[in-house]
């Protein structure tokens, strides 16, 4: 039986059969377990793998399991994971991380009730909120504003968008790259003259090298591989934003989980804000951490950081959570509906209600 988040609160009490254990033994077990976990985090910190202590004060009241989904993107989320910030700041919680290959997979994870918080692009996030899925999720953080880190790369002989007329482009369907590509093709009057093919990031390189596609809209590391193979950068998500189609990497939370666990949401948001501060103030260190997590070269990741916008909680609240983010979700829903990517957009108020700003406001306030 599928158990909803409402039916499995994060803090649980499990009844077992009668077990006789001395209080001294229980205390010893608890102390040894706590000491072992703290020792492991301290040793990791000494070797550059984790923070030694919570940067703002740990919350020991948060217990239970928190299921987090991440993607291999140059985002603060990967820094939080690498540095074990959540494990340090919520020492009595069980933090479980699961990797997802795309936003579409993340949406499936929410639909299968296996996620509490996860990174997802703005396009798949809108799909999750729209008909027919209409999942109980809400946007709680902007991981990044996508710019030069996602781009359309042309194969040999393709030097501008017009060269794609009658050709084909590979892109992972349902991704932010897919949304940007469709917007740019429509802007150039090429929507009916270019064949768009659904290819995963792993499959794109092979299709490119075999000549099956004329271009690809993708992110690193595949983006860098295509450019190294002689590809020409035609346009990027920066240009898509300029024509009114901005894209984001967002973090979404299960609505029931977020409502029932405000303390966990605050700790999670503070961790993300801490990671963004590193991206802004010490991008070289951030690049080293992200390169290890992503399996990419440090220089490649450093270039991605330069081509991406990262905002702290106060900046997010002022620039996006105050209204523009909801407007972007509404516009994305309308566009996806026009492209046949969803059955129907939700009511505009539904998208506005899905922008949850309480934790962002709390962290922005200090």
Tab-separated table of C-alpha atoms in Angstrom:
chain	number	residue	atom	x	y	z
A	1	UNK	CA	0.000	0.000	0.000
A	2	UNK	CA	1.311	3.451	-0.873
A	3	UNK	CA	1.626	5.603	2.217
A	4	UNK	CA	1.257	9.329	1.696
A	5	UNK	CA	3.542	11.831	3.379
A	6	UNK	CA	0.562	12.925	5.440
A	7	UNK	CA	0.365	9.375	6.789
A	8	UNK	CA	4.079	9.074	7.511
A	9	UNK	CA	5.178	12.147	9.486
A	10	UNK	CA	8.922	12.592	9.704
A	11	UNK	CA	8.944	12.025	13.459
A	12	UNK	CA	7.646	8.532	14.153
A	13	UNK	CA	7.268	6.222	17.111
A	14	UNK	CA	7.402	2.498	16.395
A	15	UNK	CA	5.926	0.010	18.869
A	16	UNK	CA	7.661	-3.367	19.206
A	17	UNK	CA	7.265	-6.414	21.399
A	18	UNK	CA	8.516	-6.233	24.994
A	19	UNK	CA	12.299	-5.909	25.242
A	20	UNK	CA	14.160	-5.657	28.546
A	21	UNK	CA	17.260	-3.464	28.303
A	22	UNK	CA	18.993	-1.644	31.135
A	23	UNK	CA	18.974	2.145	31.090
A	24	UNK	CA	22.748	2.090	31.325
A	25	UNK	CA	22.983	-0.044	28.201
A	26	UNK	CA	20.629	2.253	26.331
A	27	UNK	CA	22.624	5.296	27.390
A	28	UNK	CA	25.863	3.644	26.318
A	29	UNK	CA	24.448	2.777	22.920
A	30	UNK	CA	23.117	6.272	22.387
A	31	UNK	CA	26.345	7.908	23.463
A	32	UNK	CA	28.522	5.611	21.372
A	33	UNK	CA	26.334	6.103	18.300
A	34	UNK	CA	26.344	9.865	18.684
A	35	UNK	CA	30.074	9.931	19.284
A	36	UNK	CA	30.755	7.739	16.250
A	37	UNK	CA	28.664	9.941	13.978
A	38	UNK	CA	30.266	13.109	15.311
A	39	UNK	CA	33.736	11.586	14.993
A	40	UNK	CA	33.077	10.590	11.384
A	41	UNK	CA	31.931	14.127	10.531
A	42	UNK	CA	34.958	15.609	12.322
A	43	UNK	CA	37.372	13.355	10.421
A	44	UNK	CA	35.652	14.177	7.134
A	45	UNK	CA	35.916	17.875	7.912
A	46	UNK	CA	39.624	17.574	8.646
A	47	UNK	CA	40.090	16.031	5.204
A	48	UNK	CA	37.951	18.647	3.455
A	49	UNK	CA	34.891	16.409	3.094
A	50	UNK	CA	32.443	17.924	5.575
A	51	UNK	CA	31.830	20.852	7.866
A	52	UNK	CA	33.121	20.243	11.397
A	53	UNK	CA	30.058	21.824	12.999
A	54	UNK	CA	26.797	23.414	11.937
A	55	UNK	CA	27.577	26.954	10.703
A	56	UNK	CA	24.540	28.446	12.493
A	57	UNK	CA	23.635	26.023	15.283
A	58	UNK	CA	22.285	22.496	14.995
A	59	UNK	CA	18.661	21.570	15.650
A	60	UNK	CA	18.575	18.304	17.572
A	61	UNK	CA	14.772	18.308	17.711
A	62	UNK	CA	14.479	17.199	14.078
A	63	UNK	CA	14.231	13.410	13.912
A	64	UNK	CA	13.071	10.772	11.476
A	65	UNK	CA	13.982	10.264	7.824
A	66	UNK	CA	14.303	12.969	5.170
A	67	UNK	CA	14.426	11.730	1.569
A	68	UNK	CA	16.297	14.112	-0.740
A	69	UNK	CA	16.711	13.924	-4.500
A	70	UNK	CA	19.677	15.504	-6.253
A	71	UNK	CA	20.998	15.861	-9.784
A	72	UNK	CA	24.572	16.275	-10.997
A	73	UNK	CA	24.225	19.992	-11.629
A	74	UNK	CA	26.570	22.816	-10.578
A	75	UNK	CA	24.316	23.835	-7.718
A	76	UNK	CA	24.497	24.577	-4.037
A	77	UNK	CA	22.623	21.358	-3.364
A	78	UNK	CA	25.695	19.300	-4.298
A	79	UNK	CA	27.857	21.430	-2.008
A	80	UNK	CA	25.420	20.799	0.851
A	81	UNK	CA	25.578	17.074	0.132
A	82	UNK	CA	29.365	16.953	-0.160
A	83	UNK	CA	29.930	18.934	3.027
A	84	UNK	CA	27.317	16.920	4.976
A	85	UNK	CA	25.764	20.138	6.225
A	86	UNK	CA	22.316	18.676	6.810
A	87	UNK	CA	23.717	15.661	8.620
A	88	UNK	CA	25.663	18.019	10.885
A	89	UNK	CA	22.864	20.532	11.453
A	90	UNK	CA	20.145	17.901	12.024
A	91	UNK	CA	22.218	15.248	13.835
A	92	UNK	CA	19.224	13.198	14.977
A	93	UNK	CA	17.648	12.938	11.522
A	94	UNK	CA	18.357	10.251	8.939
A	95	UNK	CA	19.290	12.140	5.750
A	96	UNK	CA	18.930	9.946	2.665
A	97	UNK	CA	20.186	11.209	-0.712
A	98	UNK	CA	19.120	9.666	-4.032
A	99	UNK	CA	20.525	10.680	-7.419
A	100	UNK	CA	18.151	11.353	-10.327
A	101	UNK	CA	19.203	11.717	-13.964
A	102	UNK	CA	16.588	14.298	-14.960
A	103	UNK	CA	13.723	16.453	-13.779
A	104	UNK	CA	11.268	14.015	-15.334
A	105	UNK	CA	12.608	11.281	-13.042
A	106	UNK	CA	12.288	13.602	-10.050
A	107	UNK	CA	8.637	14.200	-10.904
A	108	UNK	CA	8.132	10.436	-10.992
A	109	UNK	CA	9.783	10.239	-7.577
A	110	UNK	CA	7.329	12.742	-6.134
A	111	UNK	CA	4.478	10.892	-7.817
A	112	UNK	CA	5.653	7.658	-6.222
A	113	UNK	CA	5.807	9.249	-2.759
A	114	UNK	CA	9.538	8.572	-2.415
A	115	UNK	CA	10.779	12.168	-2.076
A	116	UNK	CA	10.493	14.947	0.478
A	117	UNK	CA	12.676	17.587	-1.237
A	118	UNK	CA	14.451	17.447	-4.599
A	119	UNK	CA	16.112	19.526	-7.304
A	120	UNK	CA	13.971	19.866	-10.421
A	121	UNK	CA	13.990	22.207	-13.408
A	122	UNK	CA	11.272	24.825	-13.767
A	123	UNK	CA	9.712	23.073	-16.763
A	124	UNK	CA	9.241	19.647	-15.104
A	125	UNK	CA	8.162	21.424	-11.912
A	126	UNK	CA	5.345	23.092	-13.837
A	127	UNK	CA	4.433	19.733	-15.372
A	128	UNK	CA	4.143	18.291	-11.865
A	129	UNK	CA	1.739	21.087	-10.909
A	130	UNK	CA	-0.335	20.897	-14.087
A	131	UNK	CA	-2.993	18.578	-15.530
A	132	UNK	CA	-2.967	15.602	-15.468
A	133	UNK	CA	-0.378	15.112	-12.687
A	134	UNK	CA	-1.374	17.913	-10.273
A	135	UNK	CA	1.034	16.651	-7.620
A	136	UNK	CA	1.045	18.105	-4.085
A	137	UNK	CA	4.424	19.822	-4.390
A	138	UNK	CA	5.622	23.371	-3.839
A	139	UNK	CA	8.647	25.389	-4.903
A	140	UNK	CA	10.813	26.216	-1.887
A	141	UNK	CA	14.149	27.409	-3.339
A	142	UNK	CA	15.823	28.555	-6.548
A	143	UNK	CA	19.008	26.555	-7.031
A	144	UNK	CA	20.057	28.735	-9.937
A	145	UNK	CA	18.929	30.932	-12.800
A	146	UNK	CA	20.070	29.097	-15.922
A	147	UNK	CA	22.164	31.036	-18.423
A	148	UNK	CA	25.207	29.939	-20.398
A	149	UNK	CA	25.305	26.559	-18.650
A	150	UNK	CA	22.660	25.213	-21.074
A	151	UNK	CA	23.158	25.803	-24.785
A	152	UNK	CA	22.335	24.698	-28.319
A	153	UNK	CA	25.408	23.207	-30.003
A	154	UNK	CA	25.512	22.773	-33.770
A	155	UNK	CA	27.374	19.972	-35.540
A	156	UNK	CA	29.784	20.553	-38.436
A	157	UNK	CA	28.303	22.953	-40.972
A	158	UNK	CA	25.676	24.320	-38.547
A	159	UNK	CA	26.661	27.853	-37.588
A	160	UNK	CA	23.316	29.540	-36.857
A	161	UNK	CA	19.693	28.662	-36.155
A	162	UNK	CA	18.640	29.059	-39.783
A	163	UNK	CA	21.009	26.220	-40.716
A	164	UNK	CA	18.778	23.892	-38.701
A	165	UNK	CA	15.817	24.279	-41.063
A	166	UNK	CA	14.999	20.753	-42.231
A	167	UNK	CA	17.370	19.281	-39.654
A	168	UNK	CA	17.066	17.661	-36.234
A	169	UNK	CA	17.940	18.578	-32.652
A	170	UNK	CA	18.379	16.200	-29.734
A	171	UNK	CA	17.303	17.233	-26.246
A	172	UNK	CA	16.005	15.492	-23.096
A	173	UNK	CA	12.228	15.980	-23.223
A	174	UNK	CA	10.646	17.654	-20.232
A	175	UNK	CA	13.875	19.403	-19.243
A	176	UNK	CA	14.586	23.112	-18.958
A	177	UNK	CA	16.748	22.735	-22.077
A	178	UNK	CA	13.709	21.399	-23.952
A	179	UNK	CA	11.629	24.386	-22.869
A	180	UNK	CA	14.336	26.844	-23.940
A	181	UNK	CA	14.788	25.102	-27.291
A	182	UNK	CA	11.072	25.217	-28.102
A	183	UNK	CA	10.894	28.895	-27.175
A	184	UNK	CA	13.880	29.788	-29.359
A	185	UNK	CA	12.612	27.783	-32.336
A	186	UNK	CA	9.217	29.463	-32.062
A	187	UNK	CA	10.868	32.890	-31.872
A	188	UNK	CA	12.793	32.167	-35.094
A	189	UNK	CA	9.778	30.689	-36.906
A	190	UNK	CA	11.380	27.245	-37.064
A	191	UNK	CA	8.971	25.209	-34.948
A	192	UNK	CA	7.529	23.361	-37.955
A	193	UNK	CA	10.833	22.990	-39.785
A	194	UNK	CA	13.051	21.340	-37.178
A	195	UNK	CA	12.618	17.794	-35.874
A	196	UNK	CA	13.091	17.652	-32.105
A	197	UNK	CA	14.206	14.228	-30.837
A	198	UNK	CA	13.990	13.009	-27.240
A	199	UNK	CA	17.468	11.862	-26.168
A	200	UNK	CA	18.913	11.431	-22.696
A	201	UNK	CA	22.197	13.187	-21.903
A	202	UNK	CA	24.007	9.850	-22.155
A	203	UNK	CA	22.524	9.103	-25.581
A	204	UNK	CA	23.143	12.548	-27.058
A	205	UNK	CA	26.881	12.168	-27.564
A	206	UNK	CA	26.498	8.888	-29.465
A	207	UNK	CA	23.753	10.312	-31.681
A	208	UNK	CA	25.934	13.346	-32.349
A	209	UNK	CA	29.017	11.336	-33.266
A	210	UNK	CA	27.045	9.014	-35.540
A	211	UNK	CA	25.494	11.947	-37.409
A	212	UNK	CA	21.924	11.155	-36.333
A	213	UNK	CA	21.303	14.734	-35.169
A	214	UNK	CA	22.396	18.139	-36.428
A	215	UNK	CA	22.456	19.851	-33.041
A	216	UNK	CA	21.851	19.282	-29.348
A	217	UNK	CA	20.511	21.472	-26.542
A	218	UNK	CA	22.154	20.242	-23.365
A	219	UNK	CA	24.181	21.021	-20.251
A	220	UNK	CA	27.597	19.905	-18.992
A	221	UNK	CA	29.344	17.550	-19.018
A	222	UNK	CA	27.780	16.611	-22.376
A	223	UNK	CA	27.821	20.267	-23.455
A	224	UNK	CA	31.574	20.491	-23.004
A	225	UNK	CA	32.102	17.177	-24.800
A	226	UNK	CA	30.164	18.369	-27.844
A	227	UNK	CA	32.106	21.627	-27.975
A	228	UNK	CA	35.383	19.703	-27.662
A	229	UNK	CA	34.228	17.513	-30.553
A	230	UNK	CA	34.039	20.548	-32.830
A	231	UNK	CA	30.523	21.763	-32.062
A	232	UNK	CA	29.518	25.403	-32.449
A	233	UNK	CA	27.578	27.203	-29.713
A	234	UNK	CA	24.541	28.730	-31.432
A	235	UNK	CA	22.456	30.146	-28.576
A	236	UNK	CA	22.024	29.565	-24.852
A	237	UNK	CA	19.372	29.851	-22.171
A	238	UNK	CA	20.526	33.432	-21.672
A	239	UNK	CA	18.952	34.293	-25.028
A	240	UNK	CA	15.851	32.270	-24.137
A	241	UNK	CA	15.432	34.377	-20.996
A	242	UNK	CA	15.828	37.562	-23.033
A	243	UNK	CA	12.817	36.614	-25.199
A	244	UNK	CA	10.675	35.958	-22.123
A	245	UNK	CA	11.393	32.281	-21.434
A	246	UNK	CA	13.621	32.191	-18.327
A	247	UNK	CA	14.451	28.817	-16.825
A	248	UNK	CA	15.525	27.813	-13.351
A	249	UNK	CA	16.797	24.844	-11.424
A	250	UNK	CA	14.427	24.770	-8.484
A	251	UNK	CA	13.980	22.775	-5.329
A	252	UNK	CA	10.515	21.387	-4.738
A	253	UNK	CA	9.118	19.863	-1.576
A	254	UNK	CA	6.230	17.562	-0.887
A	255	UNK	CA	3.555	19.907	0.453
A	256	UNK	CA	2.588	17.641	3.330
A	257	UNK	CA	6.185	17.213	4.420
A	258	UNK	CA	6.868	20.955	4.288
A	259	UNK	CA	3.756	21.775	6.311
A	260	UNK	CA	4.445	19.165	8.983
A	261	UNK	CA	8.169	19.852	9.349
A	262	UNK	CA	8.888	23.613	9.384
A	263	UNK	CA	12.032	23.162	11.508
A	264	UNK	CA	13.527	20.758	8.971
A	265	UNK	CA	12.615	23.108	6.129
A	266	UNK	CA	14.345	26.002	7.883
A	267	UNK	CA	17.520	23.971	8.427
A	268	UNK	CA	17.465	22.772	4.816
A	269	UNK	CA	17.011	26.343	3.532
A	270	UNK	CA	19.810	27.698	5.718
A	271	UNK	CA	22.093	25.007	4.297
A	272	UNK	CA	21.237	26.008	0.736
A	273	UNK	CA	21.807	29.681	1.548
A	274	UNK	CA	25.189	28.802	3.070
A	275	UNK	CA	26.177	26.975	-0.125
A	276	UNK	CA	25.157	29.921	-2.318
A	277	UNK	CA	27.341	32.190	-0.196
A	278	UNK	CA	30.277	29.928	-1.072
A	279	UNK	CA	29.375	30.012	-4.773
A	280	UNK	CA	29.296	33.805	-4.667
A	281	UNK	CA	32.274	34.492	-2.392
A	282	UNK	CA	34.606	31.564	-3.092
A	283	UNK	CA	33.733	30.105	-6.522
A	284	UNK	CA	37.117	28.384	-6.817
A	285	UNK	CA	36.487	26.304	-3.701
A	286	UNK	CA	32.914	25.660	-4.836
A	287	UNK	CA	34.205	24.480	-8.215
A	288	UNK	CA	36.573	22.005	-6.570
A	289	UNK	CA	33.754	20.526	-4.482
A	290	UNK	CA	31.325	20.369	-7.397
A	291	UNK	CA	33.917	18.840	-9.719
A	292	UNK	CA	34.348	15.922	-7.324
A	293	UNK	CA	30.596	15.425	-6.991
A	294	UNK	CA	29.947	15.713	-10.731
A	295	UNK	CA	32.985	13.807	-11.967
A	296	UNK	CA	33.993	16.794	-14.106
A	297	UNK	CA	37.121	18.896	-14.451
A	298	UNK	CA	37.466	21.836	-12.097
A	299	UNK	CA	37.944	24.289	-14.975
A	300	UNK	CA	34.787	23.017	-16.675
A	301	UNK	CA	32.767	23.466	-13.501
A	302	UNK	CA	34.284	26.891	-12.877
A	303	UNK	CA	33.064	27.930	-16.335
A	304	UNK	CA	29.597	26.603	-15.523
A	305	UNK	CA	29.495	28.612	-12.299
A	306	UNK	CA	30.384	31.761	-14.223
A	307	UNK	CA	27.499	31.095	-16.630
A	308	UNK	CA	24.886	30.543	-13.934
A	309	UNK	CA	23.100	32.883	-11.535
A	310	UNK	CA	23.081	32.000	-7.824
A	311	UNK	CA	20.976	33.950	-5.344
A	312	UNK	CA	20.950	34.011	-1.562
A	313	UNK	CA	17.698	33.902	0.397
A	314	UNK	CA	17.292	37.674	0.617
A	315	UNK	CA	17.924	38.085	-3.102
A	316	UNK	CA	15.483	35.302	-3.939
A	317	UNK	CA	12.797	36.819	-1.742
A	318	UNK	CA	13.215	40.277	-3.233
A	319	UNK	CA	13.652	39.315	-6.881
A	320	UNK	CA	11.515	36.195	-7.352
A	321	UNK	CA	9.477	34.898	-4.400
A	322	UNK	CA	7.673	38.238	-4.191
A	323	UNK	CA	5.829	37.485	-7.442
A	324	UNK	CA	8.058	37.068	-10.520
A	325	UNK	CA	8.712	33.367	-9.863
A	326	UNK	CA	4.988	32.607	-9.857
A	327	UNK	CA	4.606	34.626	-13.059
A	328	UNK	CA	7.380	32.554	-14.656
A	329	UNK	CA	5.627	29.325	-13.652
A	330	UNK	CA	2.349	30.595	-15.102
A	331	UNK	CA	4.038	31.572	-18.373
A	332	UNK	CA	5.783	28.204	-18.524
A	333	UNK	CA	2.462	26.422	-18.036
A	334	UNK	CA	0.879	28.376	-20.882
A	335	UNK	CA	3.821	27.648	-23.168
A	336	UNK	CA	3.871	23.931	-22.354
A	337	UNK	CA	0.144	23.806	-23.052
A	338	UNK	CA	0.635	25.459	-26.453
A	339	UNK	CA	3.347	22.928	-27.258
A	340	UNK	CA	1.176	19.980	-26.222
A	341	UNK	CA	3.523	19.074	-23.360
A	342	UNK	CA	0.688	19.086	-20.775
A	343	UNK	CA	-3.028	18.379	-21.040
A	344	UNK	CA	-3.899	21.790	-19.632
A	345	UNK	CA	-2.313	24.456	-17.449
A	346	UNK	CA	-3.507	24.853	-13.904
A	347	UNK	CA	-5.355	27.935	-12.751
A	348	UNK	CA	-2.842	30.792	-12.311
A	349	UNK	CA	-3.614	30.935	-8.593
A	350	UNK	CA	-2.569	27.292	-8.278
A	351	UNK	CA	0.930	28.166	-9.494
A	352	UNK	CA	1.055	31.189	-7.184
A	353	UNK	CA	0.050	29.033	-4.216
A	354	UNK	CA	2.806	26.563	-5.121
A	355	UNK	CA	5.501	29.174	-4.439
A	356	UNK	CA	6.216	28.616	-0.746
A	357	UNK	CA	8.238	31.486	0.664
A	358	UNK	CA	8.007	30.969	4.441
A	359	UNK	CA	11.412	29.291	4.920
A	360	UNK	CA	13.096	31.672	2.470
A	361	UNK	CA	11.651	34.640	4.374
A	362	UNK	CA	12.799	33.164	7.692
A	363	UNK	CA	16.363	32.664	6.478
A	364	UNK	CA	16.449	36.023	4.696
A	365	UNK	CA	15.450	37.680	7.957
A	366	UNK	CA	18.538	36.368	9.695
